[in-house]
Coordinates of C-alpha atoms in Angstrom, one line a residue:
X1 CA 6.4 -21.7 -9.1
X2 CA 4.2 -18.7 -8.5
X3 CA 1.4 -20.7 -7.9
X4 CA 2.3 -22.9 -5.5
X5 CA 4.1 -19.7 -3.5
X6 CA 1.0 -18.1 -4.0
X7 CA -1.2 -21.2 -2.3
X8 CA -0.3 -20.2 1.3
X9 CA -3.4 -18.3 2.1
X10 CA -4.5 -15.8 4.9
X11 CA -8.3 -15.2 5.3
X12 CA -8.3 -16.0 1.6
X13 CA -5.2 -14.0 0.9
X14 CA -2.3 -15.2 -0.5
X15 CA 0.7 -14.2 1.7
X16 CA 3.4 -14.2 -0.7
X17 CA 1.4 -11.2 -2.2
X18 CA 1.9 -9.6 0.5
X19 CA 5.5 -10.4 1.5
X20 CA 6.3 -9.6 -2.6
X21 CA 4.4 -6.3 -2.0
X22 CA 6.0 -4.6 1.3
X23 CA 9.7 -5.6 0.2
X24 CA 9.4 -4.0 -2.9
X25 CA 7.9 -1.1 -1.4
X26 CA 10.3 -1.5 1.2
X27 CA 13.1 -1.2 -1.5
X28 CA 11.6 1.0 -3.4
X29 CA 11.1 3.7 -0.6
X30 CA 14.5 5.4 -1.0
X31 CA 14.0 6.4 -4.4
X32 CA 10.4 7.4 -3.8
X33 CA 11.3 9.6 -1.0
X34 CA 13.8 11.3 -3.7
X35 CA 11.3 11.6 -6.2
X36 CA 8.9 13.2 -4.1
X37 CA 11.2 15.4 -2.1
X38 CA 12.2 16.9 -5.3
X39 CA 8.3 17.4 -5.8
X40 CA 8.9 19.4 -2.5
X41 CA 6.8 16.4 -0.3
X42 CA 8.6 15.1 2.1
X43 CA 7.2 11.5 2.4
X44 CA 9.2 9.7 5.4
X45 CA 10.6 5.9 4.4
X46 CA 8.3 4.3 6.5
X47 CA 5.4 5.8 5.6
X48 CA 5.5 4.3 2.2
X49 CA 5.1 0.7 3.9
X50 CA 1.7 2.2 5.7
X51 CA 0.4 3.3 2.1
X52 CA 1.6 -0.4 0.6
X53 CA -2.1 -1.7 0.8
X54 CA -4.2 1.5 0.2
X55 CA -1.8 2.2 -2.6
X56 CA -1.9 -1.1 -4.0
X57 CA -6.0 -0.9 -3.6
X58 CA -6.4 2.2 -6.1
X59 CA -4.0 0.8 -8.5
X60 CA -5.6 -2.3 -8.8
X61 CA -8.8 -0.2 -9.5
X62 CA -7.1 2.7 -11.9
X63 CA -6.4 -1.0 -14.1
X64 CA -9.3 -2.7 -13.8
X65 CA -7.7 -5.8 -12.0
X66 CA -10.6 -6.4 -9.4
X67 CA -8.2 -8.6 -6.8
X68 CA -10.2 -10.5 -3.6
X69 CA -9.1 -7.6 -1.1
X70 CA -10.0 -4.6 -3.8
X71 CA -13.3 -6.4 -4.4
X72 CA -13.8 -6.8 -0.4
X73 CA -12.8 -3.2 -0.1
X74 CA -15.2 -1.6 -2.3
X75 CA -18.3 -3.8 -1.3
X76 CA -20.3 -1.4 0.5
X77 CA -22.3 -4.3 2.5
X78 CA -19.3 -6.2 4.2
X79 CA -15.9 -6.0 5.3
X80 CA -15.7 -3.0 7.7
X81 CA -12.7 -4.9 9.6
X82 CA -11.1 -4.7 6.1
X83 CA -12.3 -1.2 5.4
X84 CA -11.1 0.1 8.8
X85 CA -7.5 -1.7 8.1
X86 CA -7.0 0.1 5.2
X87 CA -8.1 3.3 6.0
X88 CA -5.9 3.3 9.4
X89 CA -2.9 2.5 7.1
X90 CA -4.0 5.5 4.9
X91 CA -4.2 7.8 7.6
X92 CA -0.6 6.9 9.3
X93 CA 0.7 7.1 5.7
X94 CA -0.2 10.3 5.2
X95 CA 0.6 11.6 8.8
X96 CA 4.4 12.2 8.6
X97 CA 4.2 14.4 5.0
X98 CA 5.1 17.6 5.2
X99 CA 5.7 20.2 1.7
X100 CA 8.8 21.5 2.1
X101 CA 9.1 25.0 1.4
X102 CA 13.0 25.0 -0.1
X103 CA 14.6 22.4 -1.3
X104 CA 18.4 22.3 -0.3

């Protein structure tokens, strides 16, 4: 079942990846926001959707699980459309954090 969900293909990316990826982030994000406020960051709801990709790029690395767009990514000769993607996502993930001085 996976496989044939996972046979739609963007630019050689399967969509459902994607789709699987930003709703559990997108369900996720309450709970991270929590977890991190109590880590005094506050980290905004949507900005966990922005760091979906970039996140889901250094994970893939930290295990070893070298995917098509982690493998683009970190090829130093191609891919800048890729590369600037990413990095755009990175930097209007991390825009909206703030450390919060007191919690409460």
């Amino acid at each position: 079942m996976i496989e044939f969900l996972r046979q739609f293909r963007f630019g050689g990316y399967a969509i459902f990846d994607f789709v699987a990826s930003f709703l559990g982030i997108y369900l996720l994000a309450p709970l991270l926001s929590k977890i991190f406020l109590k880590l005094r960051f506050y980290v905004p709801r949507k900005n966990w959707l922005f760091l979906t990709l970039p996140m889901s790029i250094l994970v893939h690395v930290f295990v070893g699980e070298m995917t098509l767009m982690t493998r683009n990514f970190l090829d130093i000769s191609g891919y800048y459309f890729l590369k600037i993607i990413i990095i755009g996502l990175f930097l209007l993930g991390v825009r909206g954090i703030r450390v919060v001085k007191k919690i409460g």
